[in-house]
mmCIF file of C-alpha atoms in Angstrom:
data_model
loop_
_atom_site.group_PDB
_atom_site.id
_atom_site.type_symbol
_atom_site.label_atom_id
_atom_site.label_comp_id
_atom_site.label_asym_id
_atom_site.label_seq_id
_atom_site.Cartn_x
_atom_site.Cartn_y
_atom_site.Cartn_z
ATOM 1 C CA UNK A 786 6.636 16.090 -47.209
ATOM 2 C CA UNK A 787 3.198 17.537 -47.198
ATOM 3 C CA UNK A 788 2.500 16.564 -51.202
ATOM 4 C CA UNK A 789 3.630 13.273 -49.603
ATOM 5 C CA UNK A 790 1.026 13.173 -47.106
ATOM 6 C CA UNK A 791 -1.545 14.251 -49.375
ATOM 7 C CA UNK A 792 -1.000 11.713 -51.879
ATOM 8 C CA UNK A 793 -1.064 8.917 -49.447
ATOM 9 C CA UNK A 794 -3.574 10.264 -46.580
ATOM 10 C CA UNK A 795 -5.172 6.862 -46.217
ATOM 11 C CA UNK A 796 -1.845 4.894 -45.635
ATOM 12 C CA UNK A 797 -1.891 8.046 -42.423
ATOM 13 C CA UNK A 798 -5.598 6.819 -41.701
ATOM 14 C CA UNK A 799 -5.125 3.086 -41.508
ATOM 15 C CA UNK A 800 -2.170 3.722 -39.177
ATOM 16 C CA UNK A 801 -3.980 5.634 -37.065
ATOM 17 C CA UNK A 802 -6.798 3.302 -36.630
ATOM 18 C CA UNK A 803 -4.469 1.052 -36.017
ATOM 19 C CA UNK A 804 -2.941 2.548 -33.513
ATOM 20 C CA UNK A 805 -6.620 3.231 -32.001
ATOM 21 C CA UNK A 806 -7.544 -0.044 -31.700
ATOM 22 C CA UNK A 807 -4.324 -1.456 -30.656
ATOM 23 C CA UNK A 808 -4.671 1.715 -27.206
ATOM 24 C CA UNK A 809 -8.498 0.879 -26.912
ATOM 25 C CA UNK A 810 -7.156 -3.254 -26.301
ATOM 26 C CA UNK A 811 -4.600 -2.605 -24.487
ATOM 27 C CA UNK A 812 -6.443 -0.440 -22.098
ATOM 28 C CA UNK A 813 -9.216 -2.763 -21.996
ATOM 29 C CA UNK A 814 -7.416 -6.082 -21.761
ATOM 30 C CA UNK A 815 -4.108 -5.183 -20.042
ATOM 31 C CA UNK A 816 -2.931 -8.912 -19.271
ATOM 32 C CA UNK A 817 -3.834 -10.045 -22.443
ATOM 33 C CA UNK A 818 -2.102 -7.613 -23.924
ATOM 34 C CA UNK A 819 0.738 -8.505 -21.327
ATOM 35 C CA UNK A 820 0.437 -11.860 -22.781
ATOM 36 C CA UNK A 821 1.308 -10.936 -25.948
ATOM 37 C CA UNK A 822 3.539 -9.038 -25.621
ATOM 38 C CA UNK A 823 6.045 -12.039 -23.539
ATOM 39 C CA UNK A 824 4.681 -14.391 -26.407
ATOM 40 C CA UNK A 825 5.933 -12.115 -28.819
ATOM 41 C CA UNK A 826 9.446 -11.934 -26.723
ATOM 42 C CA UNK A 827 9.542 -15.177 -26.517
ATOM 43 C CA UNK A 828 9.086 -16.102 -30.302
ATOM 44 C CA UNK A 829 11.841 -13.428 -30.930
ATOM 45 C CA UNK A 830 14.254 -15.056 -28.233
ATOM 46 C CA UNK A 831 14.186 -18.618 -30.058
ATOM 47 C CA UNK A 832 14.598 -17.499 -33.132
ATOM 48 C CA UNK A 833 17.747 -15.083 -32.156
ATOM 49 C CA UNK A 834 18.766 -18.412 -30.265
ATOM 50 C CA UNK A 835 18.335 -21.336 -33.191
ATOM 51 C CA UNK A 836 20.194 -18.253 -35.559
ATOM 52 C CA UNK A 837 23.151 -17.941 -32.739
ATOM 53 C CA UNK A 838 23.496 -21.492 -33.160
ATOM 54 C CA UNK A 839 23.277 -21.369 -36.480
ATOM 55 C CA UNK A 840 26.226 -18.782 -36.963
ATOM 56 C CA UNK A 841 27.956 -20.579 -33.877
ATOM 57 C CA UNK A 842 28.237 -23.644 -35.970
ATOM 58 C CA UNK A 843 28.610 -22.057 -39.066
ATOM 59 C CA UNK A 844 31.884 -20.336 -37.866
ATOM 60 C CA UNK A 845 33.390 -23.554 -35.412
ATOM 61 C CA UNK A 846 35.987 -23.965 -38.322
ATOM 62 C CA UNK A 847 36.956 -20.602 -39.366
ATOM 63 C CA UNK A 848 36.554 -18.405 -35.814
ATOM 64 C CA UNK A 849 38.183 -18.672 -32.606
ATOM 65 C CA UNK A 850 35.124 -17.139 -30.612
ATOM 66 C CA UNK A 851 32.356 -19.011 -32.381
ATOM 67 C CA UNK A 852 31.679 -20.623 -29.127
ATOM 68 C CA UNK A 853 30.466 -17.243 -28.002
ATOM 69 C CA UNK A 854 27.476 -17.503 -30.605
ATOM 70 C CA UNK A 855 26.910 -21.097 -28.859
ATOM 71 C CA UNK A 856 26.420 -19.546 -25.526
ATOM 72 C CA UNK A 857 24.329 -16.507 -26.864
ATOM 73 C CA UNK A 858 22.279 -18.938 -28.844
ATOM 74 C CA UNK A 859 21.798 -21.476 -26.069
ATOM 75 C CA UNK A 860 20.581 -18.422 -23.225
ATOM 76 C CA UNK A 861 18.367 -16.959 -26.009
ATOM 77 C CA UNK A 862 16.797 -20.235 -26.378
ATOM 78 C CA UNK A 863 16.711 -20.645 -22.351
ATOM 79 C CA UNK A 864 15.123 -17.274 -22.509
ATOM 80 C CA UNK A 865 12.114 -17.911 -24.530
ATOM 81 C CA UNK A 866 11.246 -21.298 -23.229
ATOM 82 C CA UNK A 867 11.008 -19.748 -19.933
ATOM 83 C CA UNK A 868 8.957 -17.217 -21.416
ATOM 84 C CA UNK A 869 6.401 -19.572 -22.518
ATOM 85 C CA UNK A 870 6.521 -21.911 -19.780
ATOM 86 C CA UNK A 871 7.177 -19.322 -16.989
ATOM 87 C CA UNK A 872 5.739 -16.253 -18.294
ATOM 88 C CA UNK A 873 5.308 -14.440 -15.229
ATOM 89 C CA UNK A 874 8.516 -15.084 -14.361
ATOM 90 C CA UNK A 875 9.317 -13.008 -17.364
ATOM 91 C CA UNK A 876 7.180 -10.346 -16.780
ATOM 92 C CA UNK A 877 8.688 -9.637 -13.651
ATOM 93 C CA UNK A 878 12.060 -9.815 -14.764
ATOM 94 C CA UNK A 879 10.853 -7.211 -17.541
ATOM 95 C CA UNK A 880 9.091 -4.945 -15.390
ATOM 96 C CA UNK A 881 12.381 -4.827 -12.449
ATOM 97 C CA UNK A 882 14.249 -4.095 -15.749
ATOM 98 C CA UNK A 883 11.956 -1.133 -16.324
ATOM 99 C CA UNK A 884 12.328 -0.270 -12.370
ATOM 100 C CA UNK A 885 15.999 0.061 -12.314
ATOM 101 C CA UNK A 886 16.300 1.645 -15.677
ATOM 102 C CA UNK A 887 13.653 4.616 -14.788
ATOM 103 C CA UNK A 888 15.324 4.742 -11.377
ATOM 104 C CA UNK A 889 18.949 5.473 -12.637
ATOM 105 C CA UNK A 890 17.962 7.806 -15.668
ATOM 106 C CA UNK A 891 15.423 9.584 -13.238
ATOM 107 C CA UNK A 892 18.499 10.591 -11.153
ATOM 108 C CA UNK A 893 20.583 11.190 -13.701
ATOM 109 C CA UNK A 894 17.997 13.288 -15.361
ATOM 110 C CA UNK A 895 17.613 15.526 -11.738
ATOM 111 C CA UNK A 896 22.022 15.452 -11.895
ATOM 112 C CA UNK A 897 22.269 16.765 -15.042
ATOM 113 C CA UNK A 898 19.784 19.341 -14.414
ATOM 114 C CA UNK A 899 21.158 20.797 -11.478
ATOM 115 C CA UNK A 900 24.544 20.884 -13.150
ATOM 116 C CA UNK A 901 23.130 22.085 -15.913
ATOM 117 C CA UNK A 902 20.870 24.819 -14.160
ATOM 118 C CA UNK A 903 23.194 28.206 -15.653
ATOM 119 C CA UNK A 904 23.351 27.048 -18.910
ATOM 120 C CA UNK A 905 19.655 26.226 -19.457
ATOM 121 C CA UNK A 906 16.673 27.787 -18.750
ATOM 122 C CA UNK A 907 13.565 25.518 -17.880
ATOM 123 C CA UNK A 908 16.012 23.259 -16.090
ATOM 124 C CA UNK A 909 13.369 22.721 -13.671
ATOM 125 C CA UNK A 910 10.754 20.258 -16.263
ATOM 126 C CA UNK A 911 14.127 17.950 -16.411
ATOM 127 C CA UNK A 912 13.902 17.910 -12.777
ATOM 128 C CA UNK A 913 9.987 17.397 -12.687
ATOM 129 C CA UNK A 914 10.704 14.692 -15.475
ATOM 130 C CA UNK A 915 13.824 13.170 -13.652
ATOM 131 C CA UNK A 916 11.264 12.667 -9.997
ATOM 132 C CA UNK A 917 8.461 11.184 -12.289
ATOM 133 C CA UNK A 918 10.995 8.530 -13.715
ATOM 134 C CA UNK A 919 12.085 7.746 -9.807
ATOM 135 C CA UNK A 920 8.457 7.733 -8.613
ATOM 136 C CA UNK A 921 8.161 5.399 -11.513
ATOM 137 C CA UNK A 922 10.868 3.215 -10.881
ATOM 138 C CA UNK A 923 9.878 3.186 -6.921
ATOM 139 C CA UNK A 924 5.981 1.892 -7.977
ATOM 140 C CA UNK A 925 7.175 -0.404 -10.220
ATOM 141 C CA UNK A 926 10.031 -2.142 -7.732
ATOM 142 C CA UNK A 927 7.223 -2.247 -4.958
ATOM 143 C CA UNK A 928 4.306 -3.703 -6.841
ATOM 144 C CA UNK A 929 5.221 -4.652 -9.870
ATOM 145 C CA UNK A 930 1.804 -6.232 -11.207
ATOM 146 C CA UNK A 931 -0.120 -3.043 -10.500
ATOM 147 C CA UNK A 932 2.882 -0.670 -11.748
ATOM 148 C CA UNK A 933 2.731 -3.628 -15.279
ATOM 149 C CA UNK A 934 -0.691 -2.950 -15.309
ATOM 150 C CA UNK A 935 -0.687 1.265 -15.440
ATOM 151 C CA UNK A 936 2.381 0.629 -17.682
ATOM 152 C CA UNK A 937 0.380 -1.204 -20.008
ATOM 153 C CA UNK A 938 -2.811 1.422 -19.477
ATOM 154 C CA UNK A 939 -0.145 4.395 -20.471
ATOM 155 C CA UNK A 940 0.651 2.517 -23.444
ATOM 156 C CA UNK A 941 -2.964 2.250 -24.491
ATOM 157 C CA UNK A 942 -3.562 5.944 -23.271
ATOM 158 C CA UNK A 943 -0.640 6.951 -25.797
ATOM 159 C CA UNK A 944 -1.017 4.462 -28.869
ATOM 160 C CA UNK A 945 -5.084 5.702 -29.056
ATOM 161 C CA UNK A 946 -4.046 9.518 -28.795
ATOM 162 C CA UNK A 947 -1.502 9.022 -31.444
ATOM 163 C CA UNK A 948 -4.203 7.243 -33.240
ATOM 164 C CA UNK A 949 -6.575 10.292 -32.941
ATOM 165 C CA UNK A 950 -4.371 12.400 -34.181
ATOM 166 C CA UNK A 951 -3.351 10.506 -36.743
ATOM 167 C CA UNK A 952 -6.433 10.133 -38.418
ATOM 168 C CA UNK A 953 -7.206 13.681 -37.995
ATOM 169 C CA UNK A 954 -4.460 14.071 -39.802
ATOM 170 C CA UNK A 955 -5.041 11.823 -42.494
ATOM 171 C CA UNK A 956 -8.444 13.538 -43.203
ATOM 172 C CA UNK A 957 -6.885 17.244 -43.368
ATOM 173 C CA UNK A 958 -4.124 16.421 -45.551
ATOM 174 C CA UNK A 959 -6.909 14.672 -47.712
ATOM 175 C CA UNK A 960 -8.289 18.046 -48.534
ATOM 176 C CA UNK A 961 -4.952 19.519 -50.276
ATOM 177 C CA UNK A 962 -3.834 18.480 -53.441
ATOM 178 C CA UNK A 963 0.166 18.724 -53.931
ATOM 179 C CA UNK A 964 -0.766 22.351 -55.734
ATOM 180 C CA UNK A 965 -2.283 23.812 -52.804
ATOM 181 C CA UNK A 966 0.460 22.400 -50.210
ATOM 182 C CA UNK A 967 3.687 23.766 -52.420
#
């Protein structure tokens, strides 16, 4: 893996720049980056939708359900029309989404930590974790266009640290050849 590295520390590089620049925009231009991102959705929604269709009608003479693929195709189309002419609309229905999920595996996290408490040590960080994800979930169900907005800042936070280190990486795996890794 590390002769791997080695030979191809630029391909490391570019992705961490990459990944710099994408944190640095996002961070500095959270709703444009919020706008993308439901553009992007909503691009992926139509085509999923036309290709439902597609297989729906493909499959009217050979499959029972193919109707199903109708219906899928038809909401997925629904789905990104709204997202282009509604987008925030979209965003909120993302960011509730968000909300409930961190709520329920934030207390699932602090229940299987407390059952688990004699048969793992450290227990507690799952229960640390399992609050965060709640107190998450809560900010995001009671303003979600702030709680979007951090959301969106810890994305940036992350993709520019994993950018960091990926180019530091790229430049000390630059150094070895595959002789001096082995």
């Amino acid at each position: 893996m590390a002769d791997l590295l080695s030979e191809n520390w630029w391909i490391v590089l570019i992705r961490g720049i990459a990944a710099l620049i994408f944190g640095l925009l996002t961070w500095f231009y959270p709703f444009i980056s919020i706008l993308v991102m439901m553009m992007f959705f909503g691009v992926y929604a139509l085509i999923d939708g036309v290709m439902g269709i597609v297989i729906s009608i493909n499959g009217r003479r050979t499959h029972q359900d193919w109707w199903l693929m109708l219906i899928w195709g038809i909401v997925s189309i629904l789905a990104g029309m709204v997202t282009f002419f509604v987008p925030g609309i979209t965003w909120l229905v993302l960011i509730a989404f968000i909300a409930i999920w961190a709520l329920v595996s934030g207390v699932l996290q602090i229940i299987a930590a407390i059952r688990l408490r004699k048969s793992i040590h450290g227990e507690g960080w799952m229960i640390v974790a399992g609050i965060l994800s709640v107190l998450m979930g809560i900010i995001l169900l009671v303003n979600p266009l702030q709680g979007g907005i951090a959301l969106t800042w810890v994305i940036g936070v992350y993709a520019a640290l994993f950018g960091v280190v990926n180019i530091a990486l790229a430049f000390r795996v630059r150094r070895f050849s595959a002789a001096e890794i082995n």
